[in-house]
CSV table of C-alpha atoms in Angstrom, one decimal:
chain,number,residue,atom,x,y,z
T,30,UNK,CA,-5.3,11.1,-1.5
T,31,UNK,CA,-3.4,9.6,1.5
T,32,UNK,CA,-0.2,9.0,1.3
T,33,UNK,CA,-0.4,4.9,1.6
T,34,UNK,CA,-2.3,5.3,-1.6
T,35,UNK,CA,0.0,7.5,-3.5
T,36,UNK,CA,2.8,4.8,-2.5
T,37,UNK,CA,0.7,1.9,-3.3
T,38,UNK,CA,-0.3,3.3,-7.1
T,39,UNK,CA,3.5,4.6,-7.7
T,40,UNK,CA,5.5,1.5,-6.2
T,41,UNK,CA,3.0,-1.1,-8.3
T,42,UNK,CA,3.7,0.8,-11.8
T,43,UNK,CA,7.8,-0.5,-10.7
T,44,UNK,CA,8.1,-3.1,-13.6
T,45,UNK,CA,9.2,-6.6,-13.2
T,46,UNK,CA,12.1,-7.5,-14.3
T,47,UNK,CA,12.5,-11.3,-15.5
T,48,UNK,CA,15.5,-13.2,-16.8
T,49,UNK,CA,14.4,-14.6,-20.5
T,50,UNK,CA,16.6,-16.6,-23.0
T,51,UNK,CA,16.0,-15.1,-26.4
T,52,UNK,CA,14.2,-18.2,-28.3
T,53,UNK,CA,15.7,-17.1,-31.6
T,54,UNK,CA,19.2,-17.4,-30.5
T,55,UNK,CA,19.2,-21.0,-29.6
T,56,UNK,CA,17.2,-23.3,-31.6
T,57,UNK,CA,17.4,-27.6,-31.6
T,58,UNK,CA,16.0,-29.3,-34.4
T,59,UNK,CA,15.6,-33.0,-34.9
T,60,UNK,CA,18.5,-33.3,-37.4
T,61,UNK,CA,20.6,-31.8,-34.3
T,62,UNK,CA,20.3,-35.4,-32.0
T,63,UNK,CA,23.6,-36.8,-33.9
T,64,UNK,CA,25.3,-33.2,-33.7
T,65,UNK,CA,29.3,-33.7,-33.1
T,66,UNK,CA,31.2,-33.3,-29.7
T,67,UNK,CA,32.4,-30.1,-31.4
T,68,UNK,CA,28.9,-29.0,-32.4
T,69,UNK,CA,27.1,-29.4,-29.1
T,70,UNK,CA,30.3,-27.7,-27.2
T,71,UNK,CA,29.5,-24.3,-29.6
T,72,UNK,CA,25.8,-24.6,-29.0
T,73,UNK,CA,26.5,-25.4,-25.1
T,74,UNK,CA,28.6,-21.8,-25.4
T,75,UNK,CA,26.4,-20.0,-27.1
T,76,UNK,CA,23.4,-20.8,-24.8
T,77,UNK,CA,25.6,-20.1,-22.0
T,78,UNK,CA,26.3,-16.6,-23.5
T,79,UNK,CA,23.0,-16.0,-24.1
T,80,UNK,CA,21.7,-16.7,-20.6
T,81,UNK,CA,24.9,-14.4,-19.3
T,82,UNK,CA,23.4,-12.0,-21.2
T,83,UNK,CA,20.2,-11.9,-19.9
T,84,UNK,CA,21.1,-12.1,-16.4
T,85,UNK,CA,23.9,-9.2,-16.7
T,86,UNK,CA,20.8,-7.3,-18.3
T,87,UNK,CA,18.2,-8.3,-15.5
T,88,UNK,CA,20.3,-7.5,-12.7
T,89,UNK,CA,21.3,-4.1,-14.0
T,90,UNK,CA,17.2,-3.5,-14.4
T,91,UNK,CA,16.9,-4.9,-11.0
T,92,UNK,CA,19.5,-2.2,-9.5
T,93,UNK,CA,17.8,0.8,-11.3
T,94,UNK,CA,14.1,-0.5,-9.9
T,95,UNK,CA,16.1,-0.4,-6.7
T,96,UNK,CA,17.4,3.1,-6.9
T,97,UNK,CA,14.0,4.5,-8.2
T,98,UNK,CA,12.6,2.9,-5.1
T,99,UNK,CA,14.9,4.9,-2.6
T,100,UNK,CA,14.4,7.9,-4.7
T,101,UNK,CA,10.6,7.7,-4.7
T,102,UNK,CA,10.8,7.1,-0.9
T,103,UNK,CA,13.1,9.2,0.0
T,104,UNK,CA,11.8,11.8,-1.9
T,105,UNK,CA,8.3,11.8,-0.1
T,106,UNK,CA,9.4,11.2,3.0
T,107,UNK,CA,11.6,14.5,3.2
T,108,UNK,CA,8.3,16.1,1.2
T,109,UNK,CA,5.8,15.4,3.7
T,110,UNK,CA,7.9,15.9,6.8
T,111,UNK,CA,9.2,19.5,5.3
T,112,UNK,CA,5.6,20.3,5.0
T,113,UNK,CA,4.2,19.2,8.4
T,114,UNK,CA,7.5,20.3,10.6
T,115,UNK,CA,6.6,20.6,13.9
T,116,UNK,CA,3.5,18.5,14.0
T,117,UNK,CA,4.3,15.9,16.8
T,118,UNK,CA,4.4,12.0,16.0
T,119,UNK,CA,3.9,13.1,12.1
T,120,UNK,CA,7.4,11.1,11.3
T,121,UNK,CA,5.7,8.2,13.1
T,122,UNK,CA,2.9,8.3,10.7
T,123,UNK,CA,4.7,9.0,7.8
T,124,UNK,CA,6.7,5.6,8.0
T,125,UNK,CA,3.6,3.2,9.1
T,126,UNK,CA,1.7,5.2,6.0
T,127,UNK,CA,4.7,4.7,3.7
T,128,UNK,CA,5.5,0.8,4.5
T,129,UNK,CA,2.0,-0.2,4.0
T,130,UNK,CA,1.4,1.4,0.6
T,131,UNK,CA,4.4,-0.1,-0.2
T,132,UNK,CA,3.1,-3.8,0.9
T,133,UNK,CA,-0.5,-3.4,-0.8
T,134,UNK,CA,2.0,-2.5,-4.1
T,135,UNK,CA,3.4,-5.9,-3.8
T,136,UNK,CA,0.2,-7.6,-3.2
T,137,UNK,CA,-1.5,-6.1,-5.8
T,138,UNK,CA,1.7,-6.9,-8.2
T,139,UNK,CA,1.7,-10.4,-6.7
T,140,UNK,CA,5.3,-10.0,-5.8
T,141,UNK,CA,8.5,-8.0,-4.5
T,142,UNK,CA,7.9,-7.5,-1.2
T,143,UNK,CA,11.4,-9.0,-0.1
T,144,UNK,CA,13.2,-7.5,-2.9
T,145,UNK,CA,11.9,-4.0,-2.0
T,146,UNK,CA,11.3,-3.9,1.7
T,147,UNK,CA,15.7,-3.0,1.7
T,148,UNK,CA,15.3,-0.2,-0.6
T,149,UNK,CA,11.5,1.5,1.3
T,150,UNK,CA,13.7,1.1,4.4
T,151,UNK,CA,16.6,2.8,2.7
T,152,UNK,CA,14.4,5.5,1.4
T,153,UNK,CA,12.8,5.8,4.9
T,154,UNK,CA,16.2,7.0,6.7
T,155,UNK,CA,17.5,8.9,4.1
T,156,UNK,CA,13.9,10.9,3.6
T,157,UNK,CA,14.2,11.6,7.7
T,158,UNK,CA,17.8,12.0,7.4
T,159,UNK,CA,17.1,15.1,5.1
T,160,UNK,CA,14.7,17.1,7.3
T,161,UNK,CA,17.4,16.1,10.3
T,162,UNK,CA,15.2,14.0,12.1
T,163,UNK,CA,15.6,11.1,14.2
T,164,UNK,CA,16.8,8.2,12.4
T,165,UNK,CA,17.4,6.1,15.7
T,166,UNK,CA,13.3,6.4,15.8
T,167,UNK,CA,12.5,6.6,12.3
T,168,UNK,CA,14.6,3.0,12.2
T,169,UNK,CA,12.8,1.1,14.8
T,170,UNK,CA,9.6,2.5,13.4
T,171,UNK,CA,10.5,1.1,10.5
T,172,UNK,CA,12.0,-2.7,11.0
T,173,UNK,CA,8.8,-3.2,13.3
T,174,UNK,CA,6.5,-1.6,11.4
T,175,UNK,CA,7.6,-4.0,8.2
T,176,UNK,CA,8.0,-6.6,10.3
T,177,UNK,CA,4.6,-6.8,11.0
T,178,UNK,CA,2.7,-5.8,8.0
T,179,UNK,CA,4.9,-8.7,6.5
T,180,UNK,CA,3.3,-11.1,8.9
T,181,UNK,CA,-0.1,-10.1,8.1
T,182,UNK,CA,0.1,-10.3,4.7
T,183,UNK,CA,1.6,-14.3,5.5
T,184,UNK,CA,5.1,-13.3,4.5
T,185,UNK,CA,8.5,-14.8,5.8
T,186,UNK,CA,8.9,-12.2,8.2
T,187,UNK,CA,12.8,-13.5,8.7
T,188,UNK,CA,13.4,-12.4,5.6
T,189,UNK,CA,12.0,-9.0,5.0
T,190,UNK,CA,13.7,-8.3,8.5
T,191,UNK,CA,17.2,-9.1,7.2
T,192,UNK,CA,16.0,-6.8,4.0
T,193,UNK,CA,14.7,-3.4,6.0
T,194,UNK,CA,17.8,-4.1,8.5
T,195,UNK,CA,20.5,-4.2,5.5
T,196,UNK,CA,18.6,-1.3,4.0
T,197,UNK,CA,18.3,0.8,7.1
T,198,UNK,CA,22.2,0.1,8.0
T,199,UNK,CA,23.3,1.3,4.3
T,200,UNK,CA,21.1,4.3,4.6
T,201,UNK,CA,22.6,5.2,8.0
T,202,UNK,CA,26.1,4.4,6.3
T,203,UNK,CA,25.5,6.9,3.8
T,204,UNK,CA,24.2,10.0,5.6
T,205,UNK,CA,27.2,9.4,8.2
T,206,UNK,CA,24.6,7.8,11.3
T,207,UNK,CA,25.5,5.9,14.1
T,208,UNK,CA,25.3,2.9,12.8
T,209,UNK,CA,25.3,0.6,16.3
T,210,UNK,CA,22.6,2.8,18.2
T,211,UNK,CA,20.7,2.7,14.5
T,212,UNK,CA,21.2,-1.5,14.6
T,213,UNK,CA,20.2,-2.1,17.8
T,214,UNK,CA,17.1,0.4,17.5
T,215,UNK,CA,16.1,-1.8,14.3
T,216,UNK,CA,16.6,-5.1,16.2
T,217,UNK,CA,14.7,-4.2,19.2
T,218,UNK,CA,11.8,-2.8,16.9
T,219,UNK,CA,11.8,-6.0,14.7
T,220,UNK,CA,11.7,-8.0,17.8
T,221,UNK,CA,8.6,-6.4,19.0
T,222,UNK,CA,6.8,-6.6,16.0
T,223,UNK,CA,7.6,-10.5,15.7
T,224,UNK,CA,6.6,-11.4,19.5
T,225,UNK,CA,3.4,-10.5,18.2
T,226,UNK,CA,3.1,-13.2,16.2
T,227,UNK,CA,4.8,-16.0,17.9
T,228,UNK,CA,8.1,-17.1,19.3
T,229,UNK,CA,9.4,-19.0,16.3
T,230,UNK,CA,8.9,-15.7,14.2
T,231,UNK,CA,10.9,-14.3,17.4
T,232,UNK,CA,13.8,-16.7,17.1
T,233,UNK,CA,14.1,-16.8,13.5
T,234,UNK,CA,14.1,-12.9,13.5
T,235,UNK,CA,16.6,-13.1,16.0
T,236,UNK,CA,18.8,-15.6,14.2
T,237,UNK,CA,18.6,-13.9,10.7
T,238,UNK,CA,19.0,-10.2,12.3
T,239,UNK,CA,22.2,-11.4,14.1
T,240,UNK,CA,23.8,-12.2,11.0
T,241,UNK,CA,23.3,-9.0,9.6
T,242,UNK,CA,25.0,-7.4,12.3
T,243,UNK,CA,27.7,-9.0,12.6
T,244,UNK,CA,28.4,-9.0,9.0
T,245,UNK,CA,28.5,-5.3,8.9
T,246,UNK,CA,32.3,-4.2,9.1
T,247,UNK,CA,31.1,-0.8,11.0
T,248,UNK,CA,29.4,-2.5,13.7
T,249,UNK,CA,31.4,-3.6,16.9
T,250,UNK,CA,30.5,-6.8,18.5
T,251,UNK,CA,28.5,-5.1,21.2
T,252,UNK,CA,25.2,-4.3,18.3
T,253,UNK,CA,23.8,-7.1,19.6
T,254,UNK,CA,24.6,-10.1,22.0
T,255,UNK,CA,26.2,-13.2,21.1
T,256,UNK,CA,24.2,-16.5,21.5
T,257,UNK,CA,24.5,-17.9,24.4
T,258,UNK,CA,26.7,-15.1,26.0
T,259,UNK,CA,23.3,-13.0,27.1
T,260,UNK,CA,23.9,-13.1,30.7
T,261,UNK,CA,27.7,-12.8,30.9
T,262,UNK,CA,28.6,-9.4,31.9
C-alpha cells in the first residue's frame, strides 16, 4: 500500500471534535417566560458554565488530535526515510506522498484541512529532523507542496500557508533548527506553489506569511522583506 494511502485511511479515523451543550442541563419551559431577574441571572450562569465546560473539554480533545497528528507524521516520516537511506530525492517523495494522503483524509472527512495542515507540517520536520536530514529542503517541500494541493482541492490557500508555516517554524523551534534560513525556505516554497494559481493567491500568501514571520520572537527582521522596503538596500 503507498504511503498516501496509509496517511489518507490513518488521518480520516482522527475524530472530530465538536463543542455540544448538554440538553439535560439547561432546560426552558413555558412556566419559565415570567421567571424573576434573580432566576434568569442563575439560569444565564449556569448555561454559561455549561458551555465553559464544553469548550475547556473540546479544545483539550482538539490538542490531543493535534499531538497524535505529529506523532503519526512524524513517526512515518523518520520510518520510511530510515528504511530507504541513501535513495536520492526519497525525502522529496516522502513529503508530497505524506501531504496528499493527508488532504484526501480531509476530503473524505469533509473537513480539517486548516486545522491539521500545522501539525502534518510539524510532523514533517520533526520526522526529517530524526534521520538528520535537511529540514531547509524538507520545509520548502512542504509549504509548496501544501500550498498547492490546497488550491486544487479549492481551499483558502492563505490560510493553510499561515498553518504549515507556524507548524514548520515550531518544529524547527523544537529540534534546535535555524529558524530564519527554515522561514524563508517555507516562504519562497509557498510562493511558488501560489504563483501557480494566480497573483491574488500570490499576494494574499504573501500578506498572511509575513505576519507569521514577524510574529515569531526568534526571527530577525531580515526573514523576509518589509512591504514596500523591497528595493532598499
Amino acid at each position: 500500500m503507498q504511503l498516501e494511502s496509509i496517511m489518507r485511511i490513518r488521518l480520516s479515523k482522527v475524530p472530530e471534535r465538536l463543542v455540544s451543550v448538554r440538553s439535560g442541563d439547561y432546560n426552558i419551559g413555558k412556566e419559565e417566560i415570567y421567571m424573576k431577574t434573580g432566576d434568569m441571572k442563575k439560569r444565564t450562569g449556569k448555561a454559561g458554565a455549561t458551555v465553559k465546560e464544553g469548550v475547556i473539554s473540546s479544545l483539550k480533545g482538539l490538542n490531543e488530535i493535534e499531538e497524535e497528528i505529529v506523532r503519526l507524521v512524524r513517526n512515518t516520516v523518520s520510518h520510511v526515510l530510515k528504511e530507504t537511506r541513501g535513495v536520492t530525492g526519497e525525502g522529496l517523495s516522502v513529503t508530497r506522498d505524506v501531504i496528499k494522503g493527508a488532504i484526501t483524509a480531509t476530503e473524505e472527512v469533509g473537513t480539517g484541512l486548516i486545522l491539521s495542515s500545522k501539525s502534518v507540517a510539524k510532523g514533517i520536520i520533526k520526522g526529517v529532523s530524526d534521520v538528520g536530514g535537511d529540514i531547509i529542503t524538507a520545509a520548502s517541500e512542504t509549504a509548496k507542496n501544501t500550498v498547492k494541493e490546497a488550491a486544487t482541492v479549492g481551499a483558502d490557500v492563505a490560510l493553510v500557508a499561515r498553518r504549515t508555516l507556524e507548524g514548520i517554524i515550531e518544529a524547527t523551534n523544537e529540534v534546535g533548527g535555524n529558524v530564519e534560513d527554515v522561514a524563508k525556505a517555507s516562504v519562497s516554497g509557498a510562493i511558488e506553489a501560489a504563483s501557480a494559481v494566480g497573483t491574488t493567491a500570490v499576494n494574499a500568501v504573501k500578506d498572511v506569511l509575513l505576519g507569521v514571520v514577524e510574529g515569531a520572537k526568534e526571527l530577525s527582521s531580515a526573514a523576509l522583506p518589509k512591504p514596500g522596503r523591497e528595493k532598499k538596500r
